[in-house]
Amino acid sequence: MTSSARCKTDRIYAEQAEKLPPCRTGCPGGADVRGWIGVIAQREKSGLPADEAYRRAWEIIVDRNPFPSVMGRICPHPCEDGCNRVDKDGAVSINAMERFIGDWAIERAWALPVMDEGPQAESIGVIGAGPAGLSFAYQMARRGYSVHVYEASDTPGGMLRHGIPAYRLPEDILAAEIARIVAVGVELHLASRIGGDLSLAKLRERHDALFLGIGAQRARRLGIPGEDGPGVWTGTEYLGRKKNGQPIDLGRKVAVIGGGNTAIDAARSARRDGAEVVLVYRRSRDEMPAADHEIEDALVEKVGIECLAAPVEIRRNDGHVRTLIVQKMELGELDASGRRRPVPIGGKQTEMEVDSVITAVSQEPEWDRLDQEAPDGARMESRLWAGGDALGLGTASIAIAQGRLAAETMQAELRGLPAPQPLSDHTVQTGQVKLDYYDGQERVQRAHIPTAQWLSQPDMEVDRTITREAFEGEAGRCLSCGLCFGCQQCWMYCNPSGYTRLETVGPGMYFSFDPEKCEGCGKCIEICPSGYLAPSE
Amino acid sequence: MSILDADDGGDLAGALAALQSDEEGELSLHDGSRVAVIGGGPAGSLFSYFLLQMAENVGLEIEINIFEPRHFTHRGAAGCNHCGGVVSESLVQTLAAEGVNLPPKVVQRGIECYALNQDVGTVEIATPLNEKRIAAVYRGNGPRQSEPLEFIGFDRYVQDLAEQKGARIVRKLVSGLQRLGGGIRVLCPDGSGGDFDLAVVATGVNSHFLEGVDGLEIGYSGPETRKAFLCEFPLGRKEIENRLGAALQIFLLDMPGLKFAGLIPKGDLATMCVIGENIDEQLIEAFLEAPEVKRCFPDGSVPPHICHCFPRVNTRSAVKPFADRIVMIGDTGTTRLYKDGIGGAYRTAKAAARTVMFSGISEDDFRQHYWPTCEKIESDNNIGRFLFAVTRQVQKWRFLRRAVLNMTAAEQRRATGPRRMSSVLWDVFTGSAPYKEVLLNTFHPAYVATLTWHIMLSLVIGVFSFGSRGQR
Ligand SMILES: Cc1cc2nc3c(=O)[nH]c(=O)nc-3n(C[C@H](O)[C@H](O)[C@H](O)COP(=O)(O)OP(=O)(O)OC[C@H]3O[C@@H](n4cnc5c(N)ncnc54)[C@H](O)[C@@H]3O)c2cc1C
Ligand SMILES: Cc1cc2nc3c(=O)[nH]c(=O)nc-3n(C[C@H](O)[C@H](O)[C@H](O)COP(=O)(O)OP(=O)(O)OC[C@H]3O[C@@H](n4cnc5c(N)ncnc54)[C@H](O)[C@@H]3O)c2cc1C
Ligand code: SF4
Ligand code: SF4
């Protein structure tokens, strides 16, 4: 075939081209969602027994995130927001599936996979046993380094342990996933605060490289009269004491200030303590940073929500909190965060009768306690990295990702390897996925205990793990965006036999393609349901 | 997945035993029988339509599943069964008699005449009297980059008819068939499929499905095929009306590897269809460069086309397209040579449906009642092959080309009287009549005499006016 003949016409030559699916680009940790779901969905085609498929799927997840059972419960799952299936019959229930496979692994006591790269000579120190520090520790330990984690508290887990309430994340689940990390070969030094006696400088001498995952432990203040004194607590203080068996008596009526996860968790926990709760938030409901379903659950539990209201003073009587004065607000111009700025409506103040106030308006890292300036990025020095909430309040998923990325980069630096490459940004758009190819199937319903029990069983987890049938059903709903899943249409319809079946098959590996045979009709590109085949450049 | 999965081997003895115990009487349809039709092109859909109609007439309750992954709603090659889309008038009439009336929204354009393009000139042949116009249709939903049409494709239309009659359309590809004791298992890549009493293979020849049928060991061997070429020119409705009108352009050029080509006007587009022995990019390029082709287009130059494919076209019938509980119809069985493939699909579909309903589904039933229809088509194709060989000679010799052209032109100029050459050409290229009739026509003494006269005339003119171009 001469090139001149090719150029003259409308030929569209095909190419097998894997693309990133939106679930993966949506996940802060870049989880290979399509990869692990594909192993489950295509297990029969690839001749994998179910048990082995489950194991492989789990191993794909824990390669990047050693907390599937935890994240399957608490992650706000931005992966689902962009899922191409949204335009058909609802996103794939990725988060519920992650939880299922995480629990499955815990029940079977599967060990985290190590790499056969070690052992390495360097000793690595980590400050903070939150998700950032533990993720980093795991990634270094499985690469053969000896890793020491210093944790101020006497239990590991950071905010997952001390912040998130048990009705969302049972303690045994968190404990099981942390124990697995420790088993890889991580040395945990509990009740070991860095700063003061054991200084950061000392730690630098002891280890060849350090990771700082100190989180954001200090609550921001409201800066209003009456904030200091009895009857006013910070959200993390209240939640932490409750989880550690030193509960606080809030009285009958509680105002919770804030609109984020901590505020919602504090409000829902206070409902479980039997209090009447009103959440006071200065913007409108749409601007609340807390996850939507958390807000809805709070409403089910009869948490009152007072939007466009800013606290201006807390008043006491006889040393007891009695009144919260609230300024009514309205939304004005956009601010730096892209949200409309709340501005006071002149003269409009109301009084709320309350017995205590919980403030949950943000936290900040305590760099001063380490005698350290706040860094302006993850890489502070060549062998000193930071990650997680210490770099700015985020989510557990961001913390885990930053821990992993720090480990991968540090490994490359220590071993003189090329720096890890970011994922390419070629994402499959809905238009490229042919939705009408796929059978319709409704998204699995959220599984939870009866709402009547939510408050009466205060420590019982509200959500349940989906069934195995539902898990496999959801796997079958994944469209495999941007990767071949063996529909066989290209092979079946290609006139010049451009496609050849492979001996060993699995996600992304069903056919080889010979571009020399291609007649450029473009049929296969047009029929490929997942958007895998594309015109070659 | 092979058509007969390896892991089935162990079960083969059992399956054979079950098969032997399958009494003759059971190899027929009964209430509750399930039929799988693999492929919902014209053959599969028409078969389903006829079988359901017959079942309805005799009060038999059967279930038909048509496995067809194509939607026929995608634009471009993916949604299309690649063909010129010429439905001959005899088929239009036969289908109408069967209750299948092609509505205006299926017919892109009614063809009223042919234009025969040769280097020696062009001559138009009007539709023989009393014949319905030919229908030009799309098989899919129009070419890749065309504007959405309010027309619907032929395949979609007949599939809808089958569905309205009660067939279930399963939008799935079939990867293989497996013989089970007393039935056929249909396998789909996603693990679905099902067990059926009868499998009707209608996947055409533009699919690799037949490769897997070897594994069934039923003595079937697929039809011989050859590569053809199709493409679409977006000329615009006005330009088509002015330039091509309702005329189908036929090209008979002396070009190695080329048999013939046709340009079929449809709505806003014209479909170019090239048939030959060695179709490849070079031949297509040379063909589109030929002056006879160029002069059919506005400003005498061929514009870029917007969709193309290289489909396979049948050249020889399949061997033994049937076995117990299996029958191959349409292109996978036998069809008409180089023309009227849809007509072939219709005839084999009807014959198979009748056999299944009134005789049975055993190999013997198909041999006695289905195969004769295939044989008839194939023996007519043998005559067709001879006619094409003659045509080839005509193409090769300029004086012969001129003689044919002149004889036709003379006939067309006459208001009355027999138009023997015209009707021979018409029949060869429209598929109206069997090749046999065409051949018999050419034996008519008047035809022979007139042609001889024109050949001599043409030889004389050829000698005296070297290199002069023919009339237009
Ligand atoms: C109430 C609440 C609810 C939340 N809900 C969600 C949710 O649903 N989903 C979600 O994704 N995220 C949620 N988050 C956020 C998430 O918990 C954090 O983003 C995440 O825990 C940050 O991880 P980290 O490792 O950076 O910090 P942390 O989890 O805060 O861990 C830091 C650790 O470092 C230790 N440490 C600090 N300083 C020192 C020192 N000097 N020496 C030794 N140890 C030290 C601390 O004791 C702590 O254990 C929530 C947070 C809170 C507070
Ligand atoms: C270049 C060219 C021009 C032609 N011009 C004309 C013409 O003008 N007029 C005319 O009458 N005939 C013409 N024909 C012939 C005509 O196209 C065929 O004879 C006719 O389409 C045969 O119909 P069929 O139903 O047997 O097969 P097809 O039309 O090929 O239909 C087969 C169907 O089976 C489906 N299928 C394939 N594999 C599978 C699988 N594994 N599982 C499920 N489904 C499957 C396909 O999607 C397809 O829909 C032409 C052919 C060619 C090549
Ligand atoms: S369908 Fe599957 S691959 Fe596509 S975005 Fe959703 S989860 Fe990811
Ligand atoms: S179907 Fe075959 S010929 Fe057509 S574009 Fe794809 S690979 Fe090329």
PDB file of N, CA and C and ligand atoms in Angstrom, chain A residues 21-24 33-34 37 79 82-85 91-92 94 477-481, ligand 3:
ATOM      1  N   PRO A  21      -9.298   6.227  32.621  1.00  0.00           N
ATOM      2  CA  PRO A  21     -10.734   6.418  32.853  1.00  0.00           C
ATOM      3  C   PRO A  21     -10.957   7.548  33.860  1.00  0.00           C
ATOM      4  N   PRO A  22     -12.115   8.182  33.820  1.00  0.00           N
ATOM      5  CA  PRO A  22     -12.379   9.306  34.716  1.00  0.00           C
ATOM      6  C   PRO A  22     -12.375   8.915  36.198  1.00  0.00           C
ATOM      7  N   CYS A  23     -12.688   7.656  36.489  1.00  0.00           N
ATOM      8  CA  CYS A  23     -12.656   7.255  37.902  1.00  0.00           C
ATOM      9  C   CYS A  23     -11.241   7.391  38.444  1.00  0.00           C
ATOM     10  N   ARG A  24     -10.282   7.049  37.594  1.00  0.00           N
ATOM     11  CA  ARG A  24      -8.904   7.100  38.062  1.00  0.00           C
ATOM     12  C   ARG A  24      -8.408   8.529  38.202  1.00  0.00           C
ATOM     13  N   VAL A  33      -8.923   1.928  39.500  1.00  0.00           N
ATOM     14  CA  VAL A  33     -10.273   1.408  39.722  1.00  0.00           C
ATOM     15  C   VAL A  33     -10.665   0.423  38.626  1.00  0.00           C
ATOM     16  N   ARG A  34     -10.508   0.873  37.372  1.00  0.00           N
ATOM     17  CA  ARG A  34     -10.871   0.014  36.249  1.00  0.00           C
ATOM     18  C   ARG A  34     -10.068  -1.281  36.289  1.00  0.00           C
ATOM     19  N   ILE A  37     -11.462  -3.583  39.205  1.00  0.00           N
ATOM     20  CA  ILE A  37     -12.832  -4.035  38.916  1.00  0.00           C
ATOM     21  C   ILE A  37     -12.796  -4.999  37.726  1.00  0.00           C
ATOM     22  N   CYS A  79     -14.111   9.598  42.796  1.00  0.00           N
ATOM     23  CA  CYS A  79     -13.995   8.708  41.638  1.00  0.00           C
ATOM     24  C   CYS A  79     -15.353   8.493  40.983  1.00  0.00           C
ATOM     25  N   GLY A  82     -17.182  11.312  38.309  1.00  0.00           N
ATOM     26  CA  GLY A  82     -16.951  11.402  36.865  1.00  0.00           C
ATOM     27  C   GLY A  82     -17.235  10.108  36.136  1.00  0.00           C
ATOM     28  N   CYS A  83     -17.654   9.082  36.868  1.00  0.00           N
ATOM     29  CA  CYS A  83     -17.864   7.758  36.254  1.00  0.00           C
ATOM     30  C   CYS A  83     -18.782   7.883  35.040  1.00  0.00           C
ATOM     31  N   ASN A  84     -18.354   7.319  33.932  1.00  0.00           N
ATOM     32  CA  ASN A  84     -19.122   7.429  32.680  1.00  0.00           C
ATOM     33  C   ASN A  84     -20.491   6.761  32.765  1.00  0.00           C
ATOM     34  N   ARG A  85     -20.654   5.864  33.693  1.00  0.00           N
ATOM     35  CA  ARG A  85     -21.923   5.158  33.826  1.00  0.00           C
ATOM     36  C   ARG A  85     -23.019   6.093  34.370  1.00  0.00           C
ATOM     37  N   ALA A  91     -23.587   5.938  38.547  1.00  0.00           N
ATOM     38  CA  ALA A  91     -22.169   5.589  38.621  1.00  0.00           C
ATOM     39  C   ALA A  91     -21.998   4.179  39.175  1.00  0.00           C
ATOM     40  N   VAL A  92     -20.894   3.555  38.828  1.00  0.00           N
ATOM     41  CA  VAL A  92     -20.540   2.282  39.452  1.00  0.00           C
ATOM     42  C   VAL A  92     -20.284   2.576  40.932  1.00  0.00           C
ATOM     43  N   ILE A  94     -18.275   2.295  43.267  1.00  0.00           N
ATOM     44  CA  ILE A  94     -16.871   1.946  43.490  1.00  0.00           C
ATOM     45  C   ILE A  94     -16.560   1.848  44.984  1.00  0.00           C
ATOM     46  N   ARG A 477     -21.072  -3.900  36.048  1.00  0.00           N
ATOM     47  CA  ARG A 477     -21.571  -2.636  35.513  1.00  0.00           C
ATOM     48  C   ARG A 477     -20.449  -1.758  34.980  1.00  0.00           C
ATOM     49  N   CYS A 478     -19.215  -2.041  35.377  1.00  0.00           N
ATOM     50  CA  CYS A 478     -18.109  -1.182  34.939  1.00  0.00           C
ATOM     51  C   CYS A 478     -17.958  -1.275  33.418  1.00  0.00           C
ATOM     52  N   LEU A 479     -17.821  -0.132  32.782  1.00  0.00           N
ATOM     53  CA  LEU A 479     -17.756  -0.067  31.318  1.00  0.00           C
ATOM     54  C   LEU A 479     -16.348  -0.328  30.789  1.00  0.00           C
ATOM     55  N   SER A 480     -15.395  -0.421  31.689  1.00  0.00           N
ATOM     56  CA  SER A 480     -13.993  -0.591  31.296  1.00  0.00           C
ATOM     57  C   SER A 480     -13.540   0.547  30.374  1.00  0.00           C
ATOM     58  N   CYS A 481     -13.878   1.749  30.753  1.00  0.00           N
ATOM     59  CA  CYS A 481     -13.574   2.922  29.921  1.00  0.00           C
ATOM     60  C   CYS A 481     -12.097   2.970  29.519  1.00  0.00           C
TER      61      CYS A 481
HETATM   62  S1  SF4 C   3     -17.441   2.766  34.280  1.00  0.00           S
HETATM   63 FE1  SF4 C   3     -15.713   1.760  35.304  1.00  0.00          FE
HETATM   64  S2  SF4 C   3     -13.876   2.520  34.223  1.00  0.00           S
HETATM   65 FE2  SF4 C   3     -15.589   3.872  33.629  1.00  0.00          FE
HETATM   66  S3  SF4 C   3     -15.455   5.573  35.061  1.00  0.00           S
HETATM   67 FE3  SF4 C   3     -16.923   4.119  35.966  1.00  0.00          FE
HETATM   68  S4  SF4 C   3     -15.687   2.784  37.295  1.00  0.00           S
HETATM   69 FE4  SF4 C   3     -14.254   3.888  35.955  1.00  0.00          FE
END
